[in-house]
Amino acid sequence: MILILFSFLIIFLFIFYFLRRGFSILEALGLSAIILLGVSGIVPFIGNEFFNISYIYSSIEIFTVVFAISSISMLFLRHNNRKKINYKISKIDFLMLVLVSFILIRGFLLPMRGWDAFSLYDSRALMFLSGTKLSDMIAFSKYDEFNQLYYFSYPPMTSVLHTVLYSGGPTNTMIIYAIFYSVFIIFAYLFIRGMKINGILKFFLFVISVLNPLIFMHTKLAYTNLPTLTFQFVSLYYLIKYGKSYKGLYLLISALFLGFSNWTRSLEPLFISFFIAFAFLILKRKNSLIDKVIEGAKYLFVSMATWLIWSLYIRFTIGGLGDTSPSLLEMISKISSSLLLSNLLDVVFFVYSALSRIGLYILMTLFIFLFVWLRTKKSIKTEEKIVMIIIFTTEALMIGGTLYFSKTFSWWNQIPDSFLRSNLIMIPLTGILSGYFLEDLKTRK
Amino acid sequence: MYNKFLNLSEKSKNSLFWLGFILSNLMSLFLVFRSSPFMISMGVIRRVFVGSSRLLIPMVYVFFLLVVISFSKRLAADKNIKTKLIALLVAVLALVVIFSLFYFNYQDLIHYSNYSFSRYYIFLPSLKFYANFQVLMLVVGFVSYWIFSFNKWKKVLTINNISFLIVVSLLPLIIFNILVGIPSELKDELYIFRTFVLKNNRQIPDFQSLRDELDFITSNTPPTATIIHPTQSNEFPIIGNQPLIRHGLFPRTLISAKYATDFLLQINNQTDIYYMLSVSYDPTTRIQTIFPNYQVNTSEILILYFDGSVRRVDKPLYVPELVNNLGQFDIGLIKLK
């Protein structure tokens, strides 16, 4: 555990003192916490599956990787002494820190909850710790009437995080989700802090994007939705930062977090919406075609590396997950056959009733889309466009996915809660989008 | 068209206002009290009304909102005390509805989850919708009053301002819904802290007594044991779920009931094979499901009772009828001979 804390310190110092590209303390703290979580969810798994290193040594592995990467990049990066370090902490920043520490303390105390947490994520963690590899878990399907290949249904991010935590002795796992939630609220705060709108509006936007019970509930459940949401949200933050300055570092960080989110949940292909938003940014930039291709390749490679590792791993261990990871052709044929009116009505009704709990958010987004369309003469900000692209493609993917599911599984309409959980990112995205929209209205009359 | 509506005579405007007011409130109240004896006595009419309300209610609400906007224009223009009193009355009524939602939500929380329905016939989701509409109406009324109080209000109504007002008006509505959800979050938080955190309770919050059952099995079987458990079904949703019980039982081998015979035929000379003895009782159909429901040659049977005590039964043969002599128990282990 001490080694993990040291790794955190290294990342923090590296980001805060060495990169110095306008990282405030709050941002550096959040960023280093989430980078550490992402690295801890990948490195021990690869060490164990491919190099037979036991999970007991995971903290050493993490420390070594963090130390090596930061020292190598220090050699290659130019140290810029002239930039002053931003030590300032405003009163509201301080309030955020107090809020975060409350959430962390609460996380230390809460017991673990959630059906899938016990049957899947934490079960895998306990088995990892006792020396069972994920590839050994195929054997468990043999005498199980249901749940075939159940342990392979999700990538191992949160399971490995639990294992790393357990490797230092029995601990309360909910602290992981408290950290995820803290990072999420820090970045929502950073998003909203930079907007040029009224302070009260900022506060309201923060409340609606962060304190919704649907998201807050996930600090009590050991599910993968909150980690995925946080990774995607941070990825979006740096994608937007990249859109402002076109600095390669932000691109790298954004791609890295997209990769982490693919390592947490692979069921919803939300990375596609990020790719489209990124393609928009790249095409907008005035540089040569070769540069564009190189940038695009970098982004694709870093963000899809984890996805590639996971799908290759699945292919070589169990040979494929069946209907939840179909081929493109099969998907197109099924979706086109799902467009019959009766089925379409079923799907529309399902989506409508499943999303009714975030109906007001959807309504708000729809209004903003409508008004942006009505105000076409006025150009809108790049940030706003990115968020709109991501919202639009995400919902298109979700509805397309539901259409596919409706023709593939008989139980497709039994899981409205699950569908709602997959759409959680709509909550903060609506908050951010309305912030940008209001800012746009204020600055460009 | 809306301009024409605004230019209607005073009298017809008044009657439209009261029509909208009465219709929207009455219909919402009918929906809230949809299961009261009075509504039940309506029979078919009630069913038609509740069924069509999905379409009717939004139409009536939109109509009333338009009426409210025109009313706010009048309120901003004339200094008549009567109009002000009516506005006050509508606002107070809205606040009553909003607070009644909080009140009945709270009643549900401190008693049990269906309290206001079974006691006062109040259907909470409808009341929530009703209260949401009242919040929206207050916001719309206030915002339009504010706009119409400008002298040149037509110039204020640019697309920019309208979009600003609509987006900002939705914020209080969302925050209201977050506020409505807070008491139940707090209750859950208190429950978790009282029963688990402060008492250092090792039980799993979502699965009552599962921890006891798993601990009982782990302490009475070696890690190399094989355990045959009932099939995952409505009767055994939890202990039938192999991945779920593996969380506590790993590294023991787990066998679904369906594969028990296959497994027993394959193995030779393996000891430490156990059956998980479990009973499920459905109080509505009064059907008792016993696992295993066939005879098993056994060397010992261990029974865990709900108070934590363990009883040992020495019988050479397990028969399902044995369960009736054991009283109410949590779970049992049958060691195969």
PDB file of N, CA, C and O in Angstrom, chain A residues 106 109 111 113-115 118-119 122-123 126-127 130 132 140 143-147 150-151 204 208 216 220 360-361 371 374-375 438 441 445, chain B residues 159-160 163-164 170-171 173-175 177 185 188-189 192 197 204 206-207 231-232 237 241-244 246-247 250 254-256 258-259 263 266:
ATOM      1  N   ARG A 106     -16.101   8.428   3.720  1.00  0.00           N
ATOM      2  CA  ARG A 106     -17.317   7.614   3.632  1.00  0.00           C
ATOM      3  C   ARG A 106     -17.028   6.326   2.869  1.00  0.00           C
ATOM      4  O   ARG A 106     -17.493   5.246   3.236  1.00  0.00           O
ATOM      5  N   LEU A 109     -15.666   3.480   4.764  1.00  0.00           N
ATOM      6  CA  LEU A 109     -16.536   2.830   5.741  1.00  0.00           C
ATOM      7  C   LEU A 109     -17.601   1.943   5.127  1.00  0.00           C
ATOM      8  O   LEU A 109     -18.004   0.949   5.718  1.00  0.00           O
ATOM      9  N   PRO A 111     -19.939  -0.710   3.275  1.00  0.00           N
ATOM     10  CA  PRO A 111     -19.790  -2.103   2.861  1.00  0.00           C
ATOM     11  C   PRO A 111     -20.051  -2.226   1.359  1.00  0.00           C
ATOM     12  O   PRO A 111     -20.720  -1.367   0.779  1.00  0.00           O
ATOM     13  N   ARG A 113     -21.707  -3.426  -2.060  1.00  0.00           N
ATOM     14  CA  ARG A 113     -23.072  -3.815  -2.439  1.00  0.00           C
ATOM     15  C   ARG A 113     -23.141  -4.067  -3.937  1.00  0.00           C
ATOM     16  O   ARG A 113     -22.256  -3.692  -4.676  1.00  0.00           O
ATOM     17  N   GLY A 114     -24.252  -4.660  -4.331  1.00  0.00           N
ATOM     18  CA  GLY A 114     -24.496  -4.883  -5.757  1.00  0.00           C
ATOM     19  C   GLY A 114     -24.350  -6.340  -6.133  1.00  0.00           C
ATOM     20  O   GLY A 114     -23.371  -6.989  -5.774  1.00  0.00           O
ATOM     21  N   TRP A 115     -25.324  -6.867  -6.832  1.00  0.00           N
ATOM     22  CA  TRP A 115     -25.363  -8.287  -7.197  1.00  0.00           C
ATOM     23  C   TRP A 115     -24.147  -8.663  -8.054  1.00  0.00           C
ATOM     24  O   TRP A 115     -23.391  -9.582  -7.732  1.00  0.00           O
ATOM     25  N   PHE A 118     -20.708  -8.913  -6.354  1.00  0.00           N
ATOM     26  CA  PHE A 118     -20.353 -10.149  -5.662  1.00  0.00           C
ATOM     27  C   PHE A 118     -20.109 -11.276  -6.648  1.00  0.00           C
ATOM     28  O   PHE A 118     -19.112 -11.981  -6.559  1.00  0.00           O
ATOM     29  N   SER A 119     -21.074 -11.425  -7.583  1.00  0.00           N
ATOM     30  CA  SER A 119     -20.969 -12.605  -8.424  1.00  0.00           C
ATOM     31  C   SER A 119     -19.854 -12.485  -9.449  1.00  0.00           C
ATOM     32  O   SER A 119     -19.273 -13.486  -9.839  1.00  0.00           O
ATOM     33  N   ASP A 122     -15.998  -8.829  -7.736  1.00  0.00           N
ATOM     34  CA  ASP A 122     -15.248  -9.152  -6.527  1.00  0.00           C
ATOM     35  C   ASP A 122     -14.880 -10.631  -6.486  1.00  0.00           C
ATOM     36  O   ASP A 122     -13.830 -11.002  -5.975  1.00  0.00           O
ATOM     37  N   SER A 123     -15.745 -11.487  -7.037  1.00  0.00           N
ATOM     38  CA  SER A 123     -15.416 -12.912  -7.117  1.00  0.00           C
ATOM     39  C   SER A 123     -14.123 -13.111  -7.888  1.00  0.00           C
ATOM     40  O   SER A 123     -13.223 -13.838  -7.456  1.00  0.00           O
ATOM     41  N   LEU A 126     -11.132 -12.102  -5.798  1.00  0.00           N
ATOM     42  CA  LEU A 126     -10.714 -13.082  -4.783  1.00  0.00           C
ATOM     43  C   LEU A 126      -9.989 -14.256  -5.440  1.00  0.00           C
ATOM     44  O   LEU A 126      -9.000 -14.775  -4.905  1.00  0.00           O
ATOM     45  N   MET A 127     -10.476 -14.664  -6.620  1.00  0.00           N
ATOM     46  CA  MET A 127      -9.834 -15.789  -7.295  1.00  0.00           C
ATOM     47  C   MET A 127      -8.459 -15.394  -7.814  1.00  0.00           C
ATOM     48  O   MET A 127      -7.516 -16.169  -7.733  1.00  0.00           O
ATOM     49  N   SER A 130      -5.952 -15.595  -5.074  1.00  0.00           N
ATOM     50  CA  SER A 130      -5.530 -16.925  -4.654  1.00  0.00           C
ATOM     51  C   SER A 130      -4.784 -17.649  -5.769  1.00  0.00           C
ATOM     52  O   SER A 130      -4.530 -18.844  -5.667  1.00  0.00           O
ATOM     53  N   THR A 132      -5.569 -17.898  -9.168  1.00  0.00           N
ATOM     54  CA  THR A 132      -6.275 -18.378 -10.351  1.00  0.00           C
ATOM     55  C   THR A 132      -6.172 -17.329 -11.448  1.00  0.00           C
ATOM     56  O   THR A 132      -6.400 -16.152 -11.196  1.00  0.00           O
ATOM     57  N   PHE A 140     -14.934 -23.262 -14.829  1.00  0.00           N
ATOM     58  CA  PHE A 140     -16.096 -23.124 -13.958  1.00  0.00           C
ATOM     59  C   PHE A 140     -17.416 -23.246 -14.724  1.00  0.00           C
ATOM     60  O   PHE A 140     -18.458 -23.480 -14.135  1.00  0.00           O
ATOM     61  N   TYR A 143     -19.740 -27.084 -15.015  1.00  0.00           N
ATOM     62  CA  TYR A 143     -20.810 -27.618 -14.171  1.00  0.00           C
ATOM     63  C   TYR A 143     -21.801 -26.546 -13.757  1.00  0.00           C
ATOM     64  O   TYR A 143     -22.394 -26.618 -12.694  1.00  0.00           O
ATOM     65  N   ASP A 144     -21.922 -25.511 -14.566  1.00  0.00           N
ATOM     66  CA  ASP A 144     -22.895 -24.467 -14.267  1.00  0.00           C
ATOM     67  C   ASP A 144     -23.965 -24.483 -15.350  1.00  0.00           C
ATOM     68  O   ASP A 144     -23.660 -24.400 -16.538  1.00  0.00           O
ATOM     69  N   GLU A 145     -25.222 -24.620 -14.899  1.00  0.00           N
ATOM     70  CA  GLU A 145     -26.295 -24.769 -15.876  1.00  0.00           C
ATOM     71  C   GLU A 145     -26.521 -23.475 -16.651  1.00  0.00           C
ATOM     72  O   GLU A 145     -26.778 -23.489 -17.846  1.00  0.00           O
ATOM     73  N   PHE A 146     -26.450 -22.349 -15.930  1.00  0.00           N
ATOM     74  CA  PHE A 146     -26.566 -21.045 -16.587  1.00  0.00           C
ATOM     75  C   PHE A 146     -25.193 -20.393 -16.560  1.00  0.00           C
ATOM     76  O   PHE A 146     -24.197 -21.062 -16.308  1.00  0.00           O
ATOM     77  N   ASN A 147     -25.126 -19.102 -16.804  1.00  0.00           N
ATOM     78  CA  ASN A 147     -23.897 -18.323 -16.650  1.00  0.00           C
ATOM     79  C   ASN A 147     -22.703 -18.899 -17.405  1.00  0.00           C
ATOM     80  O   ASN A 147     -21.610 -18.975 -16.873  1.00  0.00           O
ATOM     81  N   TYR A 150     -19.355 -16.749 -17.856  1.00  0.00           N
ATOM     82  CA  TYR A 150     -19.797 -15.533 -17.178  1.00  0.00           C
ATOM     83  C   TYR A 150     -18.617 -14.633 -16.794  1.00  0.00           C
ATOM     84  O   TYR A 150     -18.698 -13.420 -16.892  1.00  0.00           O
ATOM     85  N   TYR A 151     -17.510 -15.255 -16.389  1.00  0.00           N
ATOM     86  CA  TYR A 151     -16.386 -14.462 -15.878  1.00  0.00           C
ATOM     87  C   TYR A 151     -15.678 -13.687 -16.976  1.00  0.00           C
ATOM     88  O   TYR A 151     -14.793 -12.893 -16.706  1.00  0.00           O
ATOM     89  N   PHE A 204     -25.835  25.595 -10.054  1.00  0.00           N
ATOM     90  CA  PHE A 204     -26.949  24.740 -10.470  1.00  0.00           C
ATOM     91  C   PHE A 204     -26.476  23.660 -11.437  1.00  0.00           C
ATOM     92  O   PHE A 204     -26.850  22.490 -11.319  1.00  0.00           O
ATOM     93  N   ILE A 208     -26.781  19.623 -10.988  1.00  0.00           N
ATOM     94  CA  ILE A 208     -27.520  18.686 -11.837  1.00  0.00           C
ATOM     95  C   ILE A 208     -26.590  17.674 -12.491  1.00  0.00           C
ATOM     96  O   ILE A 208     -27.001  16.569 -12.794  1.00  0.00           O
ATOM     97  N   PHE A 216     -24.954   9.275  -7.886  1.00  0.00           N
ATOM     98  CA  PHE A 216     -24.478   9.181  -6.513  1.00  0.00           C
ATOM     99  C   PHE A 216     -24.642   7.763  -5.958  1.00  0.00           C
ATOM    100  O   PHE A 216     -23.796   7.263  -5.218  1.00  0.00           O
ATOM    101  N   LYS A 220     -22.197   3.633  -3.800  1.00  0.00           N
ATOM    102  CA  LYS A 220     -22.528   2.560  -2.858  1.00  0.00           C
ATOM    103  C   LYS A 220     -22.478   1.197  -3.516  1.00  0.00           C
ATOM    104  O   LYS A 220     -22.555   0.180  -2.849  1.00  0.00           O
ATOM    105  N   LEU A 360     -35.896  14.632 -18.087  1.00  0.00           N
ATOM    106  CA  LEU A 360     -35.717  16.080 -18.117  1.00  0.00           C
ATOM    107  C   LEU A 360     -34.372  16.451 -18.731  1.00  0.00           C
ATOM    108  O   LEU A 360     -34.257  17.450 -19.435  1.00  0.00           O
ATOM    109  N   TYR A 361     -33.359  15.609 -18.475  1.00  0.00           N
ATOM    110  CA  TYR A 361     -32.048  15.868 -19.071  1.00  0.00           C
ATOM    111  C   TYR A 361     -32.127  15.738 -20.585  1.00  0.00           C
ATOM    112  O   TYR A 361     -31.586  16.563 -21.327  1.00  0.00           O
ATOM    113  N   PHE A 371     -32.476  24.713 -30.433  1.00  0.00           N
ATOM    114  CA  PHE A 371     -32.118  26.128 -30.473  1.00  0.00           C
ATOM    115  C   PHE A 371     -30.840  26.357 -31.260  1.00  0.00           C
ATOM    116  O   PHE A 371     -30.707  27.359 -31.954  1.00  0.00           O
ATOM    117  N   LEU A 374     -31.949  26.407 -34.696  1.00  0.00           N
ATOM    118  CA  LEU A 374     -32.674  27.635 -35.033  1.00  0.00           C
ATOM    119  C   LEU A 374     -31.739  28.831 -35.178  1.00  0.00           C
ATOM    120  O   LEU A 374     -32.029  29.758 -35.911  1.00  0.00           O
ATOM    121  N   ARG A 375     -30.624  28.776 -34.441  1.00  0.00           N
ATOM    122  CA  ARG A 375     -29.688  29.904 -34.493  1.00  0.00           C
ATOM    123  C   ARG A 375     -28.559  29.632 -35.470  1.00  0.00           C
ATOM    124  O   ARG A 375     -27.433  30.040 -35.240  1.00  0.00           O
ATOM    125  N   LEU A 438     -25.272  28.203 -22.645  1.00  0.00           N
ATOM    126  CA  LEU A 438     -25.583  29.466 -21.973  1.00  0.00           C
ATOM    127  C   LEU A 438     -24.444  30.459 -22.153  1.00  0.00           C
ATOM    128  O   LEU A 438     -24.665  31.658 -22.346  1.00  0.00           O
ATOM    129  N   LEU A 441     -24.711  31.909 -25.561  1.00  0.00           N
ATOM    130  CA  LEU A 441     -25.765  32.912 -25.649  1.00  0.00           C
ATOM    131  C   LEU A 441     -25.290  34.235 -25.090  1.00  0.00           C
ATOM    132  O   LEU A 441     -25.645  35.301 -25.584  1.00  0.00           O
ATOM    133  N   LYS A 445     -24.136  37.369 -28.979  1.00  0.00           N
ATOM    134  CA  LYS A 445     -25.553  37.742 -29.079  1.00  0.00           C
ATOM    135  C   LYS A 445     -25.997  37.753 -30.543  1.00  0.00           C
ATOM    136  O   LYS A 445     -25.250  38.098 -31.410  1.00  0.00           O
TER     137      LYS A 445
ATOM    138  N   ILE B 159     -34.875  34.929 -30.232  1.00  0.00           N
ATOM    139  CA  ILE B 159     -34.640  33.489 -30.103  1.00  0.00           C
ATOM    140  C   ILE B 159     -33.596  33.214 -29.011  1.00  0.00           C
ATOM    141  O   ILE B 159     -33.700  32.242 -28.258  1.00  0.00           O
ATOM    142  N   ASN B 160     -32.626  34.108 -28.889  1.00  0.00           N
ATOM    143  CA  ASN B 160     -31.602  33.957 -27.850  1.00  0.00           C
ATOM    144  C   ASN B 160     -32.206  33.938 -26.460  1.00  0.00           C
ATOM    145  O   ASN B 160     -31.942  33.051 -25.661  1.00  0.00           O
ATOM    146  N   SER B 163     -34.456  30.875 -25.801  1.00  0.00           N
ATOM    147  CA  SER B 163     -33.716  29.643 -25.523  1.00  0.00           C
ATOM    148  C   SER B 163     -33.047  29.712 -24.158  1.00  0.00           C
ATOM    149  O   SER B 163     -33.024  28.736 -23.415  1.00  0.00           O
ATOM    150  N   PHE B 164     -32.518  30.908 -23.821  1.00  0.00           N
ATOM    151  CA  PHE B 164     -31.918  31.072 -22.496  1.00  0.00           C
ATOM    152  C   PHE B 164     -32.949  30.767 -21.409  1.00  0.00           C
ATOM    153  O   PHE B 164     -32.698  29.982 -20.492  1.00  0.00           O
ATOM    154  N   LEU B 170     -35.581  24.916 -17.066  1.00  0.00           N
ATOM    155  CA  LEU B 170     -35.552  23.470 -16.817  1.00  0.00           C
ATOM    156  C   LEU B 170     -34.664  23.128 -15.616  1.00  0.00           C
ATOM    157  O   LEU B 170     -34.849  22.100 -14.985  1.00  0.00           O
ATOM    158  N   LEU B 171     -33.701  24.009 -15.316  1.00  0.00           N
ATOM    159  CA  LEU B 171     -32.790  23.733 -14.191  1.00  0.00           C
ATOM    160  C   LEU B 171     -33.532  23.534 -12.866  1.00  0.00           C
ATOM    161  O   LEU B 171     -33.298  22.536 -12.184  1.00  0.00           O
ATOM    162  N   LEU B 173     -36.449  22.591 -12.341  1.00  0.00           N
ATOM    163  CA  LEU B 173     -37.227  21.359 -12.405  1.00  0.00           C
ATOM    164  C   LEU B 173     -36.350  20.142 -12.106  1.00  0.00           C
ATOM    165  O   LEU B 173     -36.722  19.251 -11.338  1.00  0.00           O
ATOM    166  N   ILE B 174     -35.152  20.125 -12.709  1.00  0.00           N
ATOM    167  CA  ILE B 174     -34.245  19.001 -12.468  1.00  0.00           C
ATOM    168  C   ILE B 174     -33.799  19.005 -11.010  1.00  0.00           C
ATOM    169  O   ILE B 174     -33.781  17.963 -10.346  1.00  0.00           O
ATOM    170  N   ILE B 175     -33.485  20.190 -10.499  1.00  0.00           N
ATOM    171  CA  ILE B 175     -33.025  20.265  -9.109  1.00  0.00           C
ATOM    172  C   ILE B 175     -34.144  19.840  -8.158  1.00  0.00           C
ATOM    173  O   ILE B 175     -33.899  19.133  -7.175  1.00  0.00           O
ATOM    174  N   ASN B 177     -36.364  17.607  -8.750  1.00  0.00           N
ATOM    175  CA  ASN B 177     -36.412  16.142  -8.748  1.00  0.00           C
ATOM    176  C   ASN B 177     -35.254  15.524  -7.969  1.00  0.00           C
ATOM    177  O   ASN B 177     -35.413  14.478  -7.353  1.00  0.00           O
ATOM    178  N   GLU B 185     -32.334   8.667  -0.273  1.00  0.00           N
ATOM    179  CA  GLU B 185     -30.888   8.444  -0.235  1.00  0.00           C
ATOM    180  C   GLU B 185     -30.394   8.504   1.207  1.00  0.00           C
ATOM    181  O   GLU B 185     -29.610   7.665   1.651  1.00  0.00           O
ATOM    182  N   ASP B 188     -31.346   5.429   3.181  1.00  0.00           N
ATOM    183  CA  ASP B 188     -30.497   4.301   2.847  1.00  0.00           C
ATOM    184  C   ASP B 188     -29.126   4.448   3.511  1.00  0.00           C
ATOM    185  O   ASP B 188     -28.569   3.501   4.063  1.00  0.00           O
ATOM    186  N   GLU B 189     -28.627   5.690   3.478  1.00  0.00           N
ATOM    187  CA  GLU B 189     -27.326   5.984   4.081  1.00  0.00           C
ATOM    188  C   GLU B 189     -27.353   5.675   5.585  1.00  0.00           C
ATOM    189  O   GLU B 189     -26.464   5.019   6.120  1.00  0.00           O
ATOM    190  N   ILE B 192     -27.492   1.920   6.222  1.00  0.00           N
ATOM    191  CA  ILE B 192     -26.197   1.262   6.034  1.00  0.00           C
ATOM    192  C   ILE B 192     -25.271   1.582   7.203  1.00  0.00           C
ATOM    193  O   ILE B 192     -24.619   0.699   7.775  1.00  0.00           O
ATOM    194  N   VAL B 197     -22.018  -0.255   9.280  1.00  0.00           N
ATOM    195  CA  VAL B 197     -20.753   0.411   9.581  1.00  0.00           C
ATOM    196  C   VAL B 197     -20.525   0.504  11.082  1.00  0.00           C
ATOM    197  O   VAL B 197     -19.479   0.097  11.591  1.00  0.00           O
ATOM    198  N   ILE B 204     -23.804  -9.176   4.224  1.00  0.00           N
ATOM    199  CA  ILE B 204     -23.852  -8.478   2.946  1.00  0.00           C
ATOM    200  C   ILE B 204     -25.187  -7.757   2.868  1.00  0.00           C
ATOM    201  O   ILE B 204     -26.235  -8.391   2.993  1.00  0.00           O
ATOM    202  N   ASP B 206     -27.160  -6.626   0.581  1.00  0.00           N
ATOM    203  CA  ASP B 206     -28.180  -6.996  -0.394  1.00  0.00           C
ATOM    204  C   ASP B 206     -28.699  -8.414  -0.218  1.00  0.00           C
ATOM    205  O   ASP B 206     -29.752  -8.755  -0.716  1.00  0.00           O
ATOM    206  N   PHE B 207     -27.949  -9.254   0.457  1.00  0.00           N
ATOM    207  CA  PHE B 207     -28.364 -10.657   0.582  1.00  0.00           C
ATOM    208  C   PHE B 207     -28.390 -11.030   2.053  1.00  0.00           C
ATOM    209  O   PHE B 207     -27.358 -11.359   2.635  1.00  0.00           O
ATOM    210  N   THR B 231     -30.539 -25.791  -8.603  1.00  0.00           N
ATOM    211  CA  THR B 231     -30.511 -25.054  -9.869  1.00  0.00           C
ATOM    212  C   THR B 231     -30.991 -23.621  -9.671  1.00  0.00           C
ATOM    213  O   THR B 231     -31.876 -23.372  -8.854  1.00  0.00           O
ATOM    214  N   GLN B 232     -30.394 -22.714 -10.418  1.00  0.00           N
ATOM    215  CA  GLN B 232     -30.803 -21.316 -10.367  1.00  0.00           C
ATOM    216  C   GLN B 232     -32.234 -21.193 -10.870  1.00  0.00           C
ATOM    217  O   GLN B 232     -32.544 -21.570 -11.990  1.00  0.00           O
ATOM    218  N   PRO B 237     -33.180 -18.280  -5.955  1.00  0.00           N
ATOM    219  CA  PRO B 237     -32.527 -17.261  -6.778  1.00  0.00           C
ATOM    220  C   PRO B 237     -31.093 -16.978  -6.333  1.00  0.00           C
ATOM    221  O   PRO B 237     -30.252 -16.634  -7.148  1.00  0.00           O
ATOM    222  N   ASN B 241     -27.474 -19.461  -7.651  1.00  0.00           N
ATOM    223  CA  ASN B 241     -26.614 -18.714  -8.564  1.00  0.00           C
ATOM    224  C   ASN B 241     -25.148 -19.042  -8.296  1.00  0.00           C
ATOM    225  O   ASN B 241     -24.562 -18.584  -7.324  1.00  0.00           O
ATOM    226  N   GLN B 242     -24.600 -19.868  -9.177  1.00  0.00           N
ATOM    227  CA  GLN B 242     -23.251 -20.388  -8.898  1.00  0.00           C
ATOM    228  C   GLN B 242     -22.171 -19.296  -8.760  1.00  0.00           C
ATOM    229  O   GLN B 242     -21.417 -19.327  -7.787  1.00  0.00           O
ATOM    230  N   PRO B 243     -22.078 -18.330  -9.684  1.00  0.00           N
ATOM    231  CA  PRO B 243     -21.053 -17.303  -9.507  1.00  0.00           C
ATOM    232  C   PRO B 243     -21.208 -16.543  -8.189  1.00  0.00           C
ATOM    233  O   PRO B 243     -20.221 -16.183  -7.551  1.00  0.00           O
ATOM    234  N   LEU B 244     -22.456 -16.324  -7.781  1.00  0.00           N
ATOM    235  CA  LEU B 244     -22.678 -15.567  -6.551  1.00  0.00           C
ATOM    236  C   LEU B 244     -22.163 -16.320  -5.332  1.00  0.00           C
ATOM    237  O   LEU B 244     -21.452 -15.761  -4.497  1.00  0.00           O
ATOM    238  N   ARG B 246     -20.005 -18.682  -5.334  1.00  0.00           N
ATOM    239  CA  ARG B 246     -18.577 -18.950  -5.443  1.00  0.00           C
ATOM    240  C   ARG B 246     -17.764 -17.854  -4.752  1.00  0.00           C
ATOM    241  O   ARG B 246     -16.663 -18.083  -4.281  1.00  0.00           O
ATOM    242  N   HIS B 247     -18.363 -16.644  -4.682  1.00  0.00           N
ATOM    243  CA  HIS B 247     -17.686 -15.546  -4.000  1.00  0.00           C
ATOM    244  C   HIS B 247     -17.261 -15.943  -2.593  1.00  0.00           C
ATOM    245  O   HIS B 247     -16.186 -15.589  -2.136  1.00  0.00           O
ATOM    246  N   PHE B 250     -15.263 -20.265  -2.942  1.00  0.00           N
ATOM    247  CA  PHE B 250     -14.039 -20.596  -3.658  1.00  0.00           C
ATOM    248  C   PHE B 250     -12.960 -21.005  -2.656  1.00  0.00           C
ATOM    249  O   PHE B 250     -12.878 -20.405  -1.603  1.00  0.00           O
ATOM    250  N   LEU B 254     -18.057 -26.264  -7.492  1.00  0.00           N
ATOM    251  CA  LEU B 254     -19.511 -26.121  -7.394  1.00  0.00           C
ATOM    252  C   LEU B 254     -20.182 -26.788  -8.587  1.00  0.00           C
ATOM    253  O   LEU B 254     -19.735 -26.660  -9.720  1.00  0.00           O
ATOM    254  N   ILE B 255     -21.255 -27.535  -8.287  1.00  0.00           N
ATOM    255  CA  ILE B 255     -21.954 -28.280  -9.337  1.00  0.00           C
ATOM    256  C   ILE B 255     -23.428 -27.890  -9.319  1.00  0.00           C
ATOM    257  O   ILE B 255     -24.073 -27.982  -8.275  1.00  0.00           O
ATOM    258  N   SER B 256     -23.952 -27.480 -10.461  1.00  0.00           N
ATOM    259  CA  SER B 256     -25.394 -27.231 -10.572  1.00  0.00           C
ATOM    260  C   SER B 256     -26.146 -28.552 -10.468  1.00  0.00           C
ATOM    261  O   SER B 256     -25.642 -29.584 -10.919  1.00  0.00           O
ATOM    262  N   LYS B 258     -28.380 -29.936 -12.057  1.00  0.00           N
ATOM    263  CA  LYS B 258     -28.609 -30.658 -13.301  1.00  0.00           C
ATOM    264  C   LYS B 258     -27.440 -31.589 -13.642  1.00  0.00           C
ATOM    265  O   LYS B 258     -27.638 -32.658 -14.217  1.00  0.00           O
ATOM    266  N   TYR B 259     -26.220 -31.146 -13.294  1.00  0.00           N
ATOM    267  CA  TYR B 259     -25.041 -31.928 -13.672  1.00  0.00           C
ATOM    268  C   TYR B 259     -24.592 -32.894 -12.583  1.00  0.00           C
ATOM    269  O   TYR B 259     -23.538 -33.503 -12.701  1.00  0.00           O
ATOM    270  N   PHE B 263     -21.668 -35.719 -12.961  1.00  0.00           N
ATOM    271  CA  PHE B 263     -20.448 -35.569 -12.187  1.00  0.00           C
ATOM    272  C   PHE B 263     -20.187 -36.811 -11.330  1.00  0.00           C
ATOM    273  O   PHE B 263     -19.079 -37.337 -11.297  1.00  0.00           O
ATOM    274  N   GLN B 266     -18.773 -39.665 -13.263  1.00  0.00           N
ATOM    275  CA  GLN B 266     -17.407 -39.505 -13.775  1.00  0.00           C
ATOM    276  C   GLN B 266     -16.335 -39.771 -12.731  1.00  0.00           C
ATOM    277  O   GLN B 266     -15.303 -40.340 -13.013  1.00  0.00           O
TER     278      GLN B 266
END
